Coordinates of C-alpha atoms in Angstrom, one line a residue:
M69 CA 158.7 16.0 157.4
E70 CA 160.2 15.0 153.7
I71 CA 162.2 18.0 151.8
R72 CA 161.2 18.9 148.5
R73 CA 164.1 18.6 145.8
K74 CA 164.4 21.8 144.2
P75 CA 163.8 22.6 141.1
S76 CA 166.9 24.0 138.6
W77 CA 165.2 27.6 139.3
L78 CA 165.6 27.8 143.2
Q79 CA 169.5 26.8 143.0
K80 CA 170.8 30.3 144.4
K81 CA 173.8 29.7 146.9
V82 CA 174.8 31.2 150.4
S83 CA 178.3 32.4 150.1
P84 CA 179.8 32.6 153.9
A85 CA 182.5 33.9 152.4
A86 CA 180.4 36.7 151.0
N87 CA 178.6 36.9 154.1
A88 CA 181.8 38.0 156.8
D89 CA 182.4 41.4 156.5
M90 CA 178.6 42.2 156.8
E91 CA 178.3 39.9 159.6
R92 CA 181.7 41.5 161.8
L93 CA 180.0 45.1 161.2
L94 CA 176.6 43.2 162.7
A95 CA 177.8 41.6 165.0
G96 CA 180.4 44.8 166.8
L97 CA 176.7 46.9 166.6
S98 CA 175.0 44.1 167.9
L99 CA 171.9 43.8 165.9
H100 CA 170.5 41.8 164.3
T101 CA 168.7 41.3 160.5
V102 CA 166.0 39.5 159.2
C103 CA 168.5 38.0 156.3
Q104 CA 170.3 36.1 158.9
E105 CA 167.3 35.3 161.5
A106 CA 164.3 34.2 158.5
S107 CA 167.6 32.4 156.3
C108 CA 167.1 34.2 153.5
P109 CA 168.1 32.1 150.4
N110 CA 169.2 36.2 148.8
I111 CA 171.8 36.7 152.6
S112 CA 175.0 36.3 150.1
E113 CA 173.5 38.5 147.4
C114 CA 172.2 40.8 149.1
F115 CA 175.5 41.0 152.0
R116 CA 177.9 41.9 149.3
Q117 CA 176.2 44.4 148.3
R118 CA 176.2 45.6 151.9
Q119 CA 172.3 45.7 152.0
A120 CA 169.9 44.7 155.3
T121 CA 166.9 44.1 156.7
F122 CA 167.5 44.8 160.2
L123 CA 165.1 42.8 163.5
I124 CA 164.5 45.2 165.6
L125 CA 163.2 44.2 169.0
G126 CA 165.0 41.3 169.8
A127 CA 165.4 38.0 167.5
I128 CA 162.3 35.9 169.7
C129 CA 158.8 36.4 168.2
T130 CA 155.8 35.6 171.0
R131 CA 153.6 34.1 168.2
H132 CA 154.3 30.5 166.5
C133 CA 153.7 30.7 163.2
T134 CA 154.9 27.3 161.6
F135 CA 156.1 29.0 158.7
C136 CA 159.1 31.1 160.1
N137 CA 162.6 30.2 160.8
V138 CA 163.0 33.6 163.3
G139 CA 162.7 32.6 166.8
K140 CA 160.3 31.5 169.7
A141 CA 160.9 31.8 173.3
S142 CA 160.0 34.8 176.1
P143 CA 162.5 37.8 174.4
L144 CA 163.8 40.2 176.1
P145 CA 162.9 43.8 177.2
A146 CA 162.8 46.0 174.6
D147 CA 166.7 47.9 174.6
P148 CA 166.3 51.4 173.8
Q149 CA 169.9 52.3 172.9
E150 CA 169.6 50.1 169.6
P151 CA 167.4 52.4 167.3
G152 CA 170.9 54.5 167.5
R153 CA 173.1 51.6 166.7
V154 CA 171.1 51.0 163.8
A155 CA 171.3 54.9 162.3
D156 CA 175.3 54.3 162.7
A157 CA 174.7 50.9 161.0
V158 CA 172.6 52.7 158.0
Q159 CA 175.0 55.4 158.1
R160 CA 178.0 53.5 158.3
L161 CA 176.8 51.2 155.1
A162 CA 175.6 54.5 152.7
L163 CA 172.7 53.4 152.7
A164 CA 169.9 55.1 150.2
H165 CA 167.2 53.2 151.3
V166 CA 166.9 51.1 154.5
V167 CA 164.1 48.6 155.6
V168 CA 163.6 47.7 159.3
T169 CA 161.9 44.8 160.7
S170 CA 161.0 43.1 163.6
P171 CA 159.8 39.7 165.3
T172 CA 155.8 40.2 166.9
R173 CA 156.4 41.7 170.2
D174 CA 152.0 40.9 171.9
D175 CA 153.8 41.0 175.5
L176 CA 155.0 44.8 174.9
A177 CA 151.5 46.4 175.8
D178 CA 152.5 49.3 172.2
G179 CA 153.3 45.9 170.2
G180 CA 157.2 47.7 169.6
A181 CA 155.5 50.9 167.9
N182 CA 157.5 53.1 170.4
H183 CA 160.4 51.6 169.3
Y184 CA 159.7 51.5 165.6
A185 CA 159.4 55.8 165.8
A186 CA 162.5 55.7 167.9
T187 CA 164.3 53.7 165.3
V188 CA 162.7 56.3 162.3
A189 CA 163.8 59.4 164.3
A190 CA 167.8 58.1 164.9
I191 CA 167.7 57.1 161.3
R192 CA 166.9 61.0 160.4
R193 CA 169.4 62.2 162.5
S194 CA 172.0 61.1 160.8
A195 CA 171.4 59.8 157.3
P196 CA 168.0 62.3 156.6
E197 CA 168.6 61.0 152.6
T198 CA 168.1 57.6 153.7
A199 CA 164.3 56.0 152.6
I200 CA 163.0 54.3 155.1
E201 CA 160.8 51.1 155.3
L202 CA 159.2 50.0 157.8
L203 CA 157.9 45.9 157.9
I204 CA 155.7 45.6 160.8
P205 CA 153.4 43.2 162.4
D206 CA 149.6 43.6 163.3
L207 CA 149.4 45.5 166.6
Q208 CA 146.8 43.2 167.6
G209 CA 145.1 45.8 165.2
D210 CA 146.0 48.5 168.3
R211 CA 144.9 52.2 166.2
K212 CA 146.5 54.1 168.6
A213 CA 150.2 52.0 168.1
L214 CA 149.8 52.3 164.1
E215 CA 149.8 55.8 164.8
T216 CA 152.4 56.4 166.6
I217 CA 154.3 54.5 163.5
Q218 CA 152.1 56.8 161.1
H219 CA 153.6 59.8 162.7
A220 CA 156.9 59.2 162.8
G221 CA 157.2 59.5 158.9
P222 CA 158.6 56.5 157.1
N223 CA 158.3 56.2 153.1
I224 CA 156.5 52.6 153.0
L225 CA 154.6 51.2 155.4
G226 CA 154.9 47.4 155.0
H227 CA 152.4 44.8 156.2
N228 CA 152.5 40.9 154.6
L229 CA 149.1 38.8 154.2
E230 CA 151.7 36.6 153.7
T231 CA 148.9 34.0 152.1
V232 CA 145.2 33.3 151.6
P233 CA 142.7 32.9 153.9
R234 CA 142.0 29.7 153.6
L235 CA 145.5 29.1 155.2
Y236 CA 146.1 31.6 157.3
H237 CA 146.4 28.4 160.1
I238 CA 150.3 28.7 159.7
R239 CA 150.2 32.5 160.9
A240 CA 149.6 31.4 164.1
G241 CA 147.5 34.6 166.3
A242 CA 147.2 35.8 163.8
D243 CA 144.0 37.4 162.0
Y244 CA 143.3 38.1 157.7
N245 CA 141.1 40.7 158.0
R246 CA 142.3 42.5 161.0
S247 CA 146.2 42.6 159.3
L248 CA 143.9 44.6 156.4
E249 CA 142.4 46.1 158.2
L250 CA 145.7 47.2 159.5
L251 CA 146.6 48.1 156.0
R252 CA 142.9 50.2 155.1
M253 CA 144.7 52.5 158.6
A254 CA 147.9 53.0 157.8
R255 CA 146.0 54.3 154.6
E256 CA 142.8 56.3 156.2
I257 CA 146.2 58.3 159.1
A258 CA 149.0 58.8 156.8
P259 CA 147.8 58.9 153.1
E260 CA 151.0 60.4 151.9
I261 CA 152.5 57.2 153.2
P262 CA 152.3 54.8 150.8
T263 CA 151.7 51.0 151.9
K264 CA 152.8 47.8 150.8
S265 CA 152.5 43.9 151.3
G266 CA 153.7 40.8 150.4
V267 CA 152.6 37.1 149.7
M268 CA 154.3 33.9 149.2
L269 CA 153.5 31.1 146.7
G270 CA 153.3 26.8 146.8
L271 CA 152.1 26.1 149.8
G272 CA 148.4 25.6 147.9
E273 CA 146.8 28.3 147.4
T274 CA 144.9 28.2 144.6
E275 CA 144.5 30.8 141.6
E276 CA 141.4 32.4 142.1
E277 CA 142.5 33.0 146.0
L278 CA 145.6 34.6 145.6
L279 CA 144.4 37.0 142.6
A280 CA 141.3 37.3 145.6
V281 CA 144.0 38.7 148.2
L282 CA 146.0 41.2 145.2
T283 CA 141.7 42.4 144.5
D284 CA 141.8 42.7 148.3
L285 CA 144.8 44.4 149.2
R286 CA 144.2 46.9 146.8
G287 CA 140.7 47.5 147.3
V288 CA 142.6 49.3 151.5
G289 CA 145.2 51.3 149.1
C290 CA 147.4 49.3 148.9
A291 CA 149.8 50.4 146.6
Y292 CA 152.9 48.3 146.1
V293 CA 153.1 44.1 146.3
S294 CA 155.6 41.3 146.3
I295 CA 155.2 37.8 145.7
G296 CA 158.0 35.0 145.8
Q297 CA 158.4 31.5 146.7
Y298 CA 158.1 29.7 149.9
L299 CA 161.1 27.7 151.1
A300 CA 160.6 25.7 154.5
P301 CA 163.5 26.7 156.3
S302 CA 163.5 22.7 157.8
R303 CA 162.0 19.7 158.8
R304 CA 159.9 21.0 160.7
H305 CA 158.4 24.0 159.3
Q306 CA 155.4 24.3 157.3
P307 CA 156.4 21.2 153.9
V308 CA 155.8 23.0 150.7
V309 CA 153.6 22.1 149.0
E310 CA 154.4 23.2 145.2
F311 CA 157.6 24.9 143.0
V312 CA 156.3 27.6 141.1
P313 CA 157.5 27.9 137.9
P314 CA 159.2 31.3 136.6
E315 CA 156.2 31.9 134.0
R316 CA 153.4 31.5 136.7
F317 CA 154.7 34.8 138.2
E318 CA 155.3 36.5 135.5
Q319 CA 151.3 36.5 135.1
L320 CA 151.0 37.1 137.8
K321 CA 152.9 39.8 138.3
A322 CA 150.8 41.4 135.1
A323 CA 147.8 40.9 136.6
A324 CA 148.7 42.6 140.1
E325 CA 149.5 45.1 137.6
G326 CA 145.6 44.9 136.1
L327 CA 144.5 46.1 139.4
G328 CA 146.5 49.0 139.7
F329 CA 149.1 47.9 141.8
A330 CA 152.2 51.3 141.2
H331 CA 155.2 48.4 141.6
V332 CA 155.0 44.6 141.8
E333 CA 158.0 42.6 142.8
S334 CA 156.9 38.2 141.5
G335 CA 159.5 36.4 141.4
P336 CA 160.7 32.7 142.8
Y337 CA 163.6 34.0 145.4
V338 CA 161.5 37.3 145.8
R339 CA 160.3 38.6 149.5
S340 CA 159.7 41.7 150.9
S341 CA 162.6 43.4 151.3
Y342 CA 164.2 41.8 147.8
H343 CA 165.1 44.8 145.6
A344 CA 163.0 47.2 148.1
D345 CA 164.5 51.0 146.7
R346 CA 162.4 49.7 143.5
Y347 CA 159.8 50.5 145.4
H348 CA 159.9 53.8 146.5
A349 CA 161.4 55.1 142.9
A350 CA 157.7 53.7 142.0
D351 CA 155.3 56.7 141.1
A352 CA 152.7 55.1 143.8
R353 CA 148.4 55.6 142.4
T354 CA 146.7 55.4 145.7

């Protein structure tokens, strides 16, 4: 496909020199980050601040979403030592807030739920003051798997809707209503744990569709939402339909706050875990 030329507000540069120290630490612990695997445009900014979003359960996804840069192949078995290595990294980096996510692992009976729980437990042992945010896949709607994760006691439980229902063909294997139900169940299982979701703009969605998604999220008790610009990782990925101007992000932020979200991050470079500590600092109105 033809790559659309980025406008002036989307010219953030990646600096390999700024990434080097973090890359060495992560490589030494054999850890993956979504910052690297998903080619996040914020990587240099976050790595310079010694922040990272850890990608557990390997770097291979069992689904084939056309917008995502995470690898697609046959994943390896879960590494039982990985939770301890993540906890070691959290301690070394002295993180006040950590985000842990994973590729979708439909090959695992529990979708990786027990591995998430083990990671939370390991971080609690080595860095008990660190706030833990989990960004989980849909677990194929398995309530028992979700209970395993919620009972581990994360501070925030996230699951991204990503886009509007009409465009869900880009999320191979996903289902909009199943994702909404997962967020609803999460609040039912552990009402004290705020939930969070995120959406991307620029895929051809309409304003009306976006507002409907935000309304649906509030309807299942979602407290936090991130709204950012979709950027195609390569010519092989879903093309960008529109580069959304910053002022529209501000308008959507105001609309989301009007719906009752406790905290909203909305801007061209916003991603699920970008400035994640700001959500935790907010007083969730649920």
